[in-house]
Short mmCIF file of C-alpha atoms and ligand atoms in Angstrom, two decimals:
data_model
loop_
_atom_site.label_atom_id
_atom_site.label_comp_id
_atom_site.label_asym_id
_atom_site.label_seq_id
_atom_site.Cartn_x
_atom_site.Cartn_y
_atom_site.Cartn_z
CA UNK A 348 33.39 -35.57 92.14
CA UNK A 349 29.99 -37.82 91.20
CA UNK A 350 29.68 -38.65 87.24
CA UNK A 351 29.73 -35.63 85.50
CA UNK A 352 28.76 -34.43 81.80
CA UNK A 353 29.57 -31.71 80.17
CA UNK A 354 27.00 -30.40 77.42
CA UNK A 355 26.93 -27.29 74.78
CA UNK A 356 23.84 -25.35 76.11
CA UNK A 357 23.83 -23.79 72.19
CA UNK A 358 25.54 -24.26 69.43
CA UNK A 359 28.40 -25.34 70.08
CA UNK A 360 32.03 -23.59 70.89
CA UNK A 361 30.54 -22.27 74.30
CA UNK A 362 34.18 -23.27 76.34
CA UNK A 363 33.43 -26.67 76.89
CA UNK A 364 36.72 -28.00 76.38
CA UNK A 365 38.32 -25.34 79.10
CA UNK A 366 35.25 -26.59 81.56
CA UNK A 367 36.73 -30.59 80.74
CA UNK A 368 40.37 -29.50 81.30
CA UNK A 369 38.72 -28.09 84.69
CA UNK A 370 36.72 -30.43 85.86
CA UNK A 371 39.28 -33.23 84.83
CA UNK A 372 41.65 -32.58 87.48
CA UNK A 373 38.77 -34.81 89.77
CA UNK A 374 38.32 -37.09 87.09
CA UNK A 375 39.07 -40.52 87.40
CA UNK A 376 38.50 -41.22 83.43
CA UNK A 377 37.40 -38.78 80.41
CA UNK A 378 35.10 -39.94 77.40
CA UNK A 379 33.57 -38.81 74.73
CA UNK A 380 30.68 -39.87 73.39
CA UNK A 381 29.03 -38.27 70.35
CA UNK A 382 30.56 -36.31 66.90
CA UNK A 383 33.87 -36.46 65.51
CA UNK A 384 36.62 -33.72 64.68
CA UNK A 385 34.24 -31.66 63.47
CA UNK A 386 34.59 -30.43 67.41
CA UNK A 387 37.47 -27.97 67.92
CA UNK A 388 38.04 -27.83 71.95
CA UNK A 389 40.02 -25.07 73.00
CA UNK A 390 42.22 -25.57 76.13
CA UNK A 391 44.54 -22.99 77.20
CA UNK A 392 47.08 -24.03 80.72
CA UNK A 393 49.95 -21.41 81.13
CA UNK A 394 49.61 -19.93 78.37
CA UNK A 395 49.88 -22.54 76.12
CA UNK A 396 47.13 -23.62 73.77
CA UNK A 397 45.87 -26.82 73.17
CA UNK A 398 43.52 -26.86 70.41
CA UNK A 399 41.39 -30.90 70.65
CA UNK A 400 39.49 -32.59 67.28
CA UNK A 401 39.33 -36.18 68.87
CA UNK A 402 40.77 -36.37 71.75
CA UNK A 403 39.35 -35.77 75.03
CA UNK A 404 40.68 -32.77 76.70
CA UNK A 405 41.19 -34.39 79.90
CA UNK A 406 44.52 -35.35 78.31
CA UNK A 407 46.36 -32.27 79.19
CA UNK A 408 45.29 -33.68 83.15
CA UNK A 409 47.14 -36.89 82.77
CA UNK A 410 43.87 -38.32 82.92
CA UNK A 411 43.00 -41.99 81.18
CA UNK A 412 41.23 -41.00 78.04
CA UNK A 413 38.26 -42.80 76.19
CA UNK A 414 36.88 -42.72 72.76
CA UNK A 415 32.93 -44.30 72.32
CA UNK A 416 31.25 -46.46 70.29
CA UNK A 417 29.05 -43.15 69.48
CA UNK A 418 31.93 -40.96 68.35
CA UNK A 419 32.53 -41.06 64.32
CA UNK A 420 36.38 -40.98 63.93
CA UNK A 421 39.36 -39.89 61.76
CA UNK A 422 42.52 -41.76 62.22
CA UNK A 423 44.37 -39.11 60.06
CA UNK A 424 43.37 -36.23 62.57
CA UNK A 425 43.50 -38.50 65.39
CA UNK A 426 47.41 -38.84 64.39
CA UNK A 427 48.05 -35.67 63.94
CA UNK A 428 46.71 -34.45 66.90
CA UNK A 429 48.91 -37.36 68.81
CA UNK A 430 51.68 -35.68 67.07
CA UNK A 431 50.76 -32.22 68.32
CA UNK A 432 51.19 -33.19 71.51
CA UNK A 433 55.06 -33.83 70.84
CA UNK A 434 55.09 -36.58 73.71
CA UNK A 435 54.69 -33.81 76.56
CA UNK A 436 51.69 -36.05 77.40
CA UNK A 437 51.45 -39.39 78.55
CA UNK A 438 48.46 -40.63 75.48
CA UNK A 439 46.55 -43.11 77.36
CA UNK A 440 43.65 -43.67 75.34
CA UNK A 441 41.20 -46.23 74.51
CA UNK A 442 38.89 -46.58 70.92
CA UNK A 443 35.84 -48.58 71.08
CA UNK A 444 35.78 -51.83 68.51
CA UNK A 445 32.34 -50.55 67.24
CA UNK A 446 33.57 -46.45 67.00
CA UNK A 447 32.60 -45.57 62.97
CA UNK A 448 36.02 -44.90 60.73
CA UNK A 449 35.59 -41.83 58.60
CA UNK A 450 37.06 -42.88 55.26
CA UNK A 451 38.68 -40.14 52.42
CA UNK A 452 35.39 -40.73 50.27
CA UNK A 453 32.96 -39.20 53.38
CA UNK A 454 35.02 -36.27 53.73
CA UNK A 455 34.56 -36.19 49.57
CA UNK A 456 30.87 -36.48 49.57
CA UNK A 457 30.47 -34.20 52.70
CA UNK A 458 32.11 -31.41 50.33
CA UNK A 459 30.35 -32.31 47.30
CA UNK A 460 26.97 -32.72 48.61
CA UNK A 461 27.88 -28.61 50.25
CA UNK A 462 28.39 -27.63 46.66
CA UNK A 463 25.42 -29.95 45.09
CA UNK A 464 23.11 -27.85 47.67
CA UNK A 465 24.33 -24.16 46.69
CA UNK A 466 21.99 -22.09 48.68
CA UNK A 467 20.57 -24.33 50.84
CA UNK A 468 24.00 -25.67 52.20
CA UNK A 469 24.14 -26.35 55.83
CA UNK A 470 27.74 -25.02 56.00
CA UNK A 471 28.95 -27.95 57.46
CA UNK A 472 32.67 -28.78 58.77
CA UNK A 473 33.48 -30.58 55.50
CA UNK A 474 34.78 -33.38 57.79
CA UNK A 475 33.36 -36.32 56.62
CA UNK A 476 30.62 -36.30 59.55
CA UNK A 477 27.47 -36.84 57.84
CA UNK A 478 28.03 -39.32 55.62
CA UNK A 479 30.20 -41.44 58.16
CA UNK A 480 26.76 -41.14 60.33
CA UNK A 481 24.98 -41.73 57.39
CA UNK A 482 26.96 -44.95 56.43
CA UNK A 483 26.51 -46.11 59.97
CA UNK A 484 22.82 -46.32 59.27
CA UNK A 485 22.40 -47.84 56.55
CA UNK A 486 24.84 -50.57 57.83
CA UNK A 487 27.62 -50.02 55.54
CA UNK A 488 30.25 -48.26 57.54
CA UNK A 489 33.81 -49.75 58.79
CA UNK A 490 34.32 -49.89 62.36
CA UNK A 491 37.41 -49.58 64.15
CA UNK A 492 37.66 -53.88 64.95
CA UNK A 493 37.99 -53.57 61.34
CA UNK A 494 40.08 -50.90 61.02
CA UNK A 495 42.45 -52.33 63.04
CA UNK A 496 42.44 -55.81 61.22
CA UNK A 497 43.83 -56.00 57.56
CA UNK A 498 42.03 -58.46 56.20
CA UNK A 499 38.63 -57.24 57.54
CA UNK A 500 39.84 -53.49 55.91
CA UNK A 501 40.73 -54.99 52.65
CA UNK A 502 37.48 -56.99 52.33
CA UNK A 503 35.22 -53.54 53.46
CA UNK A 504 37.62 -51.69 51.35
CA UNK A 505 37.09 -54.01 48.21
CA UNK A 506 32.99 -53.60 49.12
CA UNK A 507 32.74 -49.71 49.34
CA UNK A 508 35.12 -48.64 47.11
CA UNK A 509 33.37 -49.00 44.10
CA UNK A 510 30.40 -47.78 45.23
CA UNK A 511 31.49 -44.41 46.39
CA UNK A 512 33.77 -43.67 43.37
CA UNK A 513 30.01 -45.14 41.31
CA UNK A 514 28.18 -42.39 43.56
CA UNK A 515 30.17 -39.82 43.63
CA UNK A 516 31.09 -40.22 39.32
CA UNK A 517 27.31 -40.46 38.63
CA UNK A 518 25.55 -37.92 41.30
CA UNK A 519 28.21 -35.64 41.46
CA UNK A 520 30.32 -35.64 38.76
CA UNK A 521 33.74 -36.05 40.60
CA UNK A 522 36.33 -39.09 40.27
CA UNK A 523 37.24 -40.52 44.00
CA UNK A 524 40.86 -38.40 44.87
CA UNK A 525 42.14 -41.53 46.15
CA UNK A 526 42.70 -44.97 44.32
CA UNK A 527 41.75 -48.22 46.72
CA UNK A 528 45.24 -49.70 46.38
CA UNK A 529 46.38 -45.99 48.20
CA UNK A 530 43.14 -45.98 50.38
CA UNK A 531 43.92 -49.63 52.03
CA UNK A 532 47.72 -48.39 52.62
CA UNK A 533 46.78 -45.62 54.23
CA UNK A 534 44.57 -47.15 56.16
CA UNK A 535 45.97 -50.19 56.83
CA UNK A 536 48.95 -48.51 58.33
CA UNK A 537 46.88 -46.08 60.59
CA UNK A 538 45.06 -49.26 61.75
CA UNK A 539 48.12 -50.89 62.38
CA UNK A 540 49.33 -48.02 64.22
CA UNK A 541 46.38 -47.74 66.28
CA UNK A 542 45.77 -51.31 67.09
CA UNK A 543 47.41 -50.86 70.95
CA UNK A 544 44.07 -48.55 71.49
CA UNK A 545 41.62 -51.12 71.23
CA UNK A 546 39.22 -51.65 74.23
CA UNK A 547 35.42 -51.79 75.07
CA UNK A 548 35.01 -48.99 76.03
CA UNK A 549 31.23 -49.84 77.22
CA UNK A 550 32.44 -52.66 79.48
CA UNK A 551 35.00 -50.33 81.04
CA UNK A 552 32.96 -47.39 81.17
CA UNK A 553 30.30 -49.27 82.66
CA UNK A 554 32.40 -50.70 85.56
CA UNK A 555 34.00 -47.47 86.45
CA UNK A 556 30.22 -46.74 86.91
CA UNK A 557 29.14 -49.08 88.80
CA UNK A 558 32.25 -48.79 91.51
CA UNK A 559 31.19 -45.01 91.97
CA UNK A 560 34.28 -43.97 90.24
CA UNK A 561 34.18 -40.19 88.76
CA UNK A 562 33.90 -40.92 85.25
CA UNK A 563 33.27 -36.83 83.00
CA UNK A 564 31.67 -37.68 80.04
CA UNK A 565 32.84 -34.39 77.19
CA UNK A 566 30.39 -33.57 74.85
CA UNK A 567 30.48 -32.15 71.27
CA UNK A 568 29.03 -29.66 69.67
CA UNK A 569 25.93 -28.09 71.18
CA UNK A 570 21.89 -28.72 71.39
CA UNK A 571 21.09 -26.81 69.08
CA UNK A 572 23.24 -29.02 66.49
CA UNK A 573 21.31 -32.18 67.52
CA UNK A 574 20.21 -34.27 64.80
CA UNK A 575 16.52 -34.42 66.03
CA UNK A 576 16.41 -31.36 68.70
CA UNK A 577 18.60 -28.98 66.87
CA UNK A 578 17.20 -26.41 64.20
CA UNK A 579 17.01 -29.09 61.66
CA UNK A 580 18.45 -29.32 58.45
CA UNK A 581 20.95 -27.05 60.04
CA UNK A 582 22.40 -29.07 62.37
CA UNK A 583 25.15 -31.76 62.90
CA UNK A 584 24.70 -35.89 62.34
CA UNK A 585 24.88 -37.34 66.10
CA UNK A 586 23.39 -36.50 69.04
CA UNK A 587 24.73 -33.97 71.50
CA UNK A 588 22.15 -33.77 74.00
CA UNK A 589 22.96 -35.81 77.95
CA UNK A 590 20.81 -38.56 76.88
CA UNK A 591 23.48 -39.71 74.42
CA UNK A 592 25.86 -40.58 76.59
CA UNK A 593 24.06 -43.81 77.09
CA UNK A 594 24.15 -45.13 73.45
CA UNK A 595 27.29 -43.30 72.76
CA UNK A 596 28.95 -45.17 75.17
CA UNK A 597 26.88 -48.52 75.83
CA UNK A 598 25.85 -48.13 79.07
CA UNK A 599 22.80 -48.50 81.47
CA UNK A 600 20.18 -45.18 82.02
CA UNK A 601 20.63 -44.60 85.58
CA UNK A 602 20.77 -41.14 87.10
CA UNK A 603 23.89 -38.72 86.80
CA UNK A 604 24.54 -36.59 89.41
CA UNK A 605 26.03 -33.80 87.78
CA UNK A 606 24.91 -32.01 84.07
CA UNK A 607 26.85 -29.05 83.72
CA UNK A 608 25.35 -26.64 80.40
CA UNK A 609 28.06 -24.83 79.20
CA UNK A 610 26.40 -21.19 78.11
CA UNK A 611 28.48 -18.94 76.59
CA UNK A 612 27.37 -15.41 78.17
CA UNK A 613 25.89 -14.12 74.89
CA UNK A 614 25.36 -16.64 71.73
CA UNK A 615 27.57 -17.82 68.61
CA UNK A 616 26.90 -20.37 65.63
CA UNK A 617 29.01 -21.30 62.99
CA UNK A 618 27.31 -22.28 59.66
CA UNK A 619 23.99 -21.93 58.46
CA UNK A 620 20.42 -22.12 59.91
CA UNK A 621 18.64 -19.72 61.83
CA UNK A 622 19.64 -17.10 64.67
CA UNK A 623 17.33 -15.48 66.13
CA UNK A 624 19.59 -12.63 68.46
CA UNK A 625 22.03 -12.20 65.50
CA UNK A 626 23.72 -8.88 65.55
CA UNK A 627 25.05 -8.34 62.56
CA UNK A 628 25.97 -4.55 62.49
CA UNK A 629 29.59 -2.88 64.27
CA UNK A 630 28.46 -4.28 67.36
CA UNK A 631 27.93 -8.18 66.42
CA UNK A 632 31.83 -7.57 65.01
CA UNK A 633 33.52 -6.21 67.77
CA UNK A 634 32.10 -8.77 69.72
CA UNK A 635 33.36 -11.10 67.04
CA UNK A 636 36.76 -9.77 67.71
CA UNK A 637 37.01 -9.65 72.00
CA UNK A 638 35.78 -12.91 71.58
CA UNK A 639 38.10 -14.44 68.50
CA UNK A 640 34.92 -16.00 67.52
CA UNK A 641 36.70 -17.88 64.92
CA UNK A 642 36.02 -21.50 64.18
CA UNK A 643 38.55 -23.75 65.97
CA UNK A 644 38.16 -26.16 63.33
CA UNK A 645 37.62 -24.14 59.75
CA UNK A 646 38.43 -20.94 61.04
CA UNK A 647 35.39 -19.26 59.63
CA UNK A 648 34.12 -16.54 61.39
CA UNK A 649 31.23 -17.18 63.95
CA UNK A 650 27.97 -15.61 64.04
CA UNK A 651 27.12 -13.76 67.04
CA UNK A 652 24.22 -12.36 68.96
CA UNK A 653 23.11 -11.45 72.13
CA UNK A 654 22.24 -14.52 75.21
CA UNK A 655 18.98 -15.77 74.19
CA UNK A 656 17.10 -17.16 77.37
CA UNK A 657 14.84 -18.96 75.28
CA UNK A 658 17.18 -21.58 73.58
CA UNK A 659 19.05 -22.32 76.97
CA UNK A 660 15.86 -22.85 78.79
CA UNK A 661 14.94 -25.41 75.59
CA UNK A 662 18.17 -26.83 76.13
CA UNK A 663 18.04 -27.05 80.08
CA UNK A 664 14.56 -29.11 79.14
CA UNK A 665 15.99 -31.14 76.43
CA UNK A 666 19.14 -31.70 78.67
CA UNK A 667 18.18 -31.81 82.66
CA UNK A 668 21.03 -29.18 83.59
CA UNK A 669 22.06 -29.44 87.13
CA UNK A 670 23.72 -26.59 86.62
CA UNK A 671 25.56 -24.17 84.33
CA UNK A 672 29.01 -22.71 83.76
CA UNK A 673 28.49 -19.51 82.53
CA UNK A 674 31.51 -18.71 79.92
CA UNK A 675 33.37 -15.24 78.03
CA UNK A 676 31.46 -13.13 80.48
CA UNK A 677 34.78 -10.97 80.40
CA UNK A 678 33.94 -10.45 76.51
CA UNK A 679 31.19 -8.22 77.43
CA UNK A 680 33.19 -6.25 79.69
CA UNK A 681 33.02 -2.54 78.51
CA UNK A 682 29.98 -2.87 76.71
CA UNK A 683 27.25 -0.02 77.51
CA UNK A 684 24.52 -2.30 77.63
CA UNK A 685 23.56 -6.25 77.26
CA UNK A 686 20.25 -6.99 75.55
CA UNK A 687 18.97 -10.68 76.97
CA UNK A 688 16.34 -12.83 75.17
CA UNK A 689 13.59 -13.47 77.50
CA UNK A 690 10.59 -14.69 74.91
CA UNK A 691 10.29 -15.35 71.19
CA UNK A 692 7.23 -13.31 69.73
CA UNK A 693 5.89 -15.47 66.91
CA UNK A 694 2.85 -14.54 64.94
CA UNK A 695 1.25 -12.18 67.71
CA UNK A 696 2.14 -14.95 70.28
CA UNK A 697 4.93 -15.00 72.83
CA UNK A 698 6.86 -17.95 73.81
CA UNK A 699 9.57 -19.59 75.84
CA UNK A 700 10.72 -22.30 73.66
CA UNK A 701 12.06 -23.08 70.64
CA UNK A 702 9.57 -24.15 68.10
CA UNK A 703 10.10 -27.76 66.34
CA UNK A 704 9.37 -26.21 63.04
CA UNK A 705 12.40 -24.09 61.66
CA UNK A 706 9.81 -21.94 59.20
CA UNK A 707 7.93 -21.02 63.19
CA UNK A 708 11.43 -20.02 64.16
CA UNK A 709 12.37 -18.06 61.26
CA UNK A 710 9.39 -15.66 61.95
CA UNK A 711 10.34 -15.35 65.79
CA UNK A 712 11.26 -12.12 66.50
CA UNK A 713 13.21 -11.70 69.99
CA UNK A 714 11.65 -9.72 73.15
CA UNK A 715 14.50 -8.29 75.05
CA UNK A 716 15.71 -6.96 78.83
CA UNK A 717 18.12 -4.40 78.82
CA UNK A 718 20.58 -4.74 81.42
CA UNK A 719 23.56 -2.00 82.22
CA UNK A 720 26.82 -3.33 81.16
CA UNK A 721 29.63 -4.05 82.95
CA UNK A 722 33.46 -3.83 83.57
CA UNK A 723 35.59 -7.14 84.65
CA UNK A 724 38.79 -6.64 85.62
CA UNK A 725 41.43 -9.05 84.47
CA UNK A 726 42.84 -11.18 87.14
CA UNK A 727 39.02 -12.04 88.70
CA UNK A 728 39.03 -15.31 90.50
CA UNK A 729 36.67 -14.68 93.23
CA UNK A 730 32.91 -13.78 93.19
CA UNK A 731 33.23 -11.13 94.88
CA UNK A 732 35.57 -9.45 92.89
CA UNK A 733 32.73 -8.83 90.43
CA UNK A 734 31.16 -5.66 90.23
CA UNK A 735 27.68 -5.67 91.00
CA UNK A 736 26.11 -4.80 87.59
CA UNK A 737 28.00 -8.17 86.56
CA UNK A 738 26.76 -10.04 89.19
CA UNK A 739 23.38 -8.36 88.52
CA UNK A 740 23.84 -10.22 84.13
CA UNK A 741 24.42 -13.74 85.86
CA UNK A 742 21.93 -13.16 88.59
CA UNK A 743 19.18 -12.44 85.89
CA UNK A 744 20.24 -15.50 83.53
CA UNK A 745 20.25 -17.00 86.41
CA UNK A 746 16.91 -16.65 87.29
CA UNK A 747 15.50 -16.81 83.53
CA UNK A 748 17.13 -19.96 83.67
CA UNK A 749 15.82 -21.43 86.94
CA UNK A 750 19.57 -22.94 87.27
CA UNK A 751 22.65 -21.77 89.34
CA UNK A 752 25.93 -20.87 87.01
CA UNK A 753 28.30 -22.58 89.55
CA UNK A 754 31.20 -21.84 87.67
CA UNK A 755 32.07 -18.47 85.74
CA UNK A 756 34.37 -18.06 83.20
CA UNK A 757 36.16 -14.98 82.80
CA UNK A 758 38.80 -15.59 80.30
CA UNK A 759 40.42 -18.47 78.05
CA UNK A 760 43.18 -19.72 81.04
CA UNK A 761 42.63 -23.02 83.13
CA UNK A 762 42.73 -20.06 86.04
CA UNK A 763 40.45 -17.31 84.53
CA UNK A 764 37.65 -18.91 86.37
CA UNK A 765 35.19 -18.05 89.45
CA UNK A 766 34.44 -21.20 91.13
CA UNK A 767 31.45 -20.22 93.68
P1 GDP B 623 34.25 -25.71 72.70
O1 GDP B 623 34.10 -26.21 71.32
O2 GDP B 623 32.94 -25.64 73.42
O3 GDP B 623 35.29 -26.44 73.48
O4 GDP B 623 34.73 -24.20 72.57
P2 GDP B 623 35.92 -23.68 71.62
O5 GDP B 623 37.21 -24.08 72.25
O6 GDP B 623 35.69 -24.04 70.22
O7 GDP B 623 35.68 -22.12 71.70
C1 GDP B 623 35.76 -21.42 72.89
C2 GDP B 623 36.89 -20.39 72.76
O8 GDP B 623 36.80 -19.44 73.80
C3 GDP B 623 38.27 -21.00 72.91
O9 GDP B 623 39.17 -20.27 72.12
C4 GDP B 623 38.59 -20.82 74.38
O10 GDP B 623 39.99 -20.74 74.64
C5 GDP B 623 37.92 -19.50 74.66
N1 GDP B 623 37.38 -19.34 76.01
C6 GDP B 623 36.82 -20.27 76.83
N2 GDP B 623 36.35 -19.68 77.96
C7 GDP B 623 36.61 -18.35 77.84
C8 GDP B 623 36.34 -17.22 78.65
O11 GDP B 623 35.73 -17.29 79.71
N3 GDP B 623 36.76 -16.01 78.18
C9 GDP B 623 37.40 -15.86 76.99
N4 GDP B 623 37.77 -14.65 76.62
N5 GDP B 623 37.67 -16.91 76.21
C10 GDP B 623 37.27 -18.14 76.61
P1 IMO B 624 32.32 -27.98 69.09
O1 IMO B 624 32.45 -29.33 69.75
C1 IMO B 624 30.27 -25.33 66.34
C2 IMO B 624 28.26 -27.17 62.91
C3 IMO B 624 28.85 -26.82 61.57
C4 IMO B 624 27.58 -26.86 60.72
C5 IMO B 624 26.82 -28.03 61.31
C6 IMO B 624 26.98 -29.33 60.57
O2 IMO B 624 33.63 -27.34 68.81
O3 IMO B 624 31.37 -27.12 69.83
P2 IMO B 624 29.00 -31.07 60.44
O4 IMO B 624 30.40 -30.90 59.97
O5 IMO B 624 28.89 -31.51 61.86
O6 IMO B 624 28.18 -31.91 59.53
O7 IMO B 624 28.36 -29.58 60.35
O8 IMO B 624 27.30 -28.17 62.64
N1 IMO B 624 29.22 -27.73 63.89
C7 IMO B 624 29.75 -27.03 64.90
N2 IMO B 624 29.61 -25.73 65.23
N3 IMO B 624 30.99 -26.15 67.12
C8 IMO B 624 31.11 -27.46 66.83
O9 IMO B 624 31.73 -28.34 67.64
C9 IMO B 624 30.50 -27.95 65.66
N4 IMO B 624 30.43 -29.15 65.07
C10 IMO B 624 29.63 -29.01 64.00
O10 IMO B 624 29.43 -25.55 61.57
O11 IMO B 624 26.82 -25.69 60.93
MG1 MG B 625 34.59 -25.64 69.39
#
């Protein structure tokens, strides 16, 4: 298997962390590159579910595990999740020095600045992410070298401290949860804990690389989420587009053979912003429900609508897809009919893209294709099996696309999948 990443074609929660456990068995080495545990990765192997924040999913595949640079981590839920996996698995993982530390005052600001917004709240994870990201750029985050090193902790410690508990007192009217004396205990301990985990990851990365080894980079969160590319405000604070791979991990551009778009078969989104196939009548719900479109992470219910062409076509652009794995196709199973997104019409114009500005968007209204729906019967592994009304959805998404879905997914298990 060449070098392979794995990208969210939308916004987010399209499967990718079943399509990592998959593609990992040929792996010689998993990363991740971008986000934090605001990702909830979903891997399900004989009936037993694996539910990832941090770590890569490649885990449950024995494989060597990596953590980048670009990723913005939480040793709490990086702990816990260790713990979840009750020693069954073999944790061989790796943290970058320069990975950003998310601290208890960013996951305090992250929920105060929700509240300070009222209306206009992005509905974000409440994990910390945006003001760990935010820290990192204006230069006044801790990094895991420090983490990891007490006296480096205390000093950043003694630095921030007072400044959040000033900022939060002041802006937002809350006292920090936490005192410093219990912050650098904590934290001290966790980096302690998690010294043995210490690598560059760039240098190793980069070798694997450059000795043709099969290194499957796992993306967070989806396009639309990206910090520039996504429908901004309503988006997350990193980058989950291909291209970040390179500065998430710290190594050289140079070609990679293989970009796999995961595309859920119709769309979700969790959180604000706008959506422009939204169902939200009877239908939109009982998709809701076949699907268990509920957050991995905050449990909240996801929004759903039906596939929109348009955004995956943006995201093939933004993104270079090789190909796609098409995901939850069995979800629509049963339906009578499936509505696809083929243009946006906006303002007596129609177009195939999704406009930069989000007030453009918000007047886009959706031109559909009908297509006859379609029955899957459980137990599918082969093409062929599928009848030819099914065949006839991926065919035409297919085509809209101007991509091949090389791999279809037609239910949550490692083994619910057409390989073609
Ligand atoms: P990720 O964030 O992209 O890894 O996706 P999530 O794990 O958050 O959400 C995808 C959900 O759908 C998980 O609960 C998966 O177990 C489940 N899933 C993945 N592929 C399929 C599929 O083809 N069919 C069905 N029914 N469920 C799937
Ligand atoms: P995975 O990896 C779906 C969304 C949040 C919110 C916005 C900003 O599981 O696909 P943040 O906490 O990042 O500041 O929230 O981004 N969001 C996700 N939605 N899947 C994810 O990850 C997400 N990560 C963030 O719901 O709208
Ligand atoms: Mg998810």
């Amino acid at each position: 298997m060449p070098s392979t990443v794995v990208i969210g074609a939308q916004w987010g929660d399209e499967g990718k962390g079943k399509v990592v456990d998959l593609l990992g068995g040929n792996a010689d080495i998993v990363v991740r590159f971008n986000g934090g545990n605001n990702a909830g990765h979903t891997v399900v192997v004989k009936g037993q579910k694996y539910k990832f924040h941090l770590m890569p999913s490649g885990i449950i595949q024995g494989k060597k595990c990596y953590i980048g640079a670009g990723v913005a981590l939480d040793p709490r839920v990086l702990k816990q999740e260790i713990i979840q996996l009750g020693g069954k698995f073999e944790v061989k993982l790796s943290i970058d020095p320069r990975t950003q530390i998310i601290m208890p005052w960013h996951n305090q600001l992250d929920k105060a600045k929700e509240v300070a917004k009222g209306d206009a709240k992005i509905g974000t994870t409440g994990r910390g992410i945006g003001p760990c990201y935010a820290d990192r750029a204006t230069r006044t985050g801790i990094r895991f070298e420090e983490l990891v090193n007490s006296e480096k902790l205390g000093k950043k410690i003694d630095l921030i401290y007072p400044q959040k508990k000033r900022l939060l007192k002041e802006i937002y009217g809350q006292e920090m949860a936490m005192s410093k004396e219990e912050i650098f205990k904590e934290y001290n301990a966790l980096g302690t804990e998690f010294a043995k985990h210490l690598e560059d990851v760039s240098i190793v990365v980069s070798k694997n690389m450059n000795e043709g080894k099969n290194v499957l980079f796992e993306g967070a969160q989806g396009t639309f989420l990206d910090n520039d590319f996504g429908t901004y405000p309503y988006v997350t604070s990193s980058h989950p587009t291909a291209g970040a791979i390179f500065t998430g991990v710290g190594i050289g551009v140079r070609p990679i053979e293989r970009i796999v778009g995961i595309v859920k078969a119709y769309t979700t989104r969790v959180g604000e912003g706008p959506f422009p196939t939204e169902l939200e009548d009877d239908l939109g719900e009982q998709i809701r429900q076949k699907g268990a479109e509920f957050g991995t992470t905050t449990g909240r219910p996801r929004r759903v609508g039906w596939f929109d062409a348009v955004l995956v076509k943006t995201a093939h652009r933004l993104n270079g897809f090789t190909e796609i794995t098409l995901t939850k196709l069995d979800v629509l199973s049963g339906l009578e009919k499936a509505k696809v997104c083929t243009g946006y019409e906006c303002e007596g114009k129609t177009i195939d893209f999704v406009p930069s500005s989000l007030d453009d968007l918000k007047k886009c209204k959706p031109i559909y294709t009908e297509l006859p729906g379609f029955e899957i019967k459980e137990g599918t592994t082969s093409y062929d099996e599928l009848s030819k009304e099914a065949k006839d959805y991926v065919a035409f998404i297919e085509k809209e696309l101007g991509i091949p879905a090389k791999i279809v997914s037609v239910g949550p298990g490692r083994e619910e999948t057409i390989v073609r």
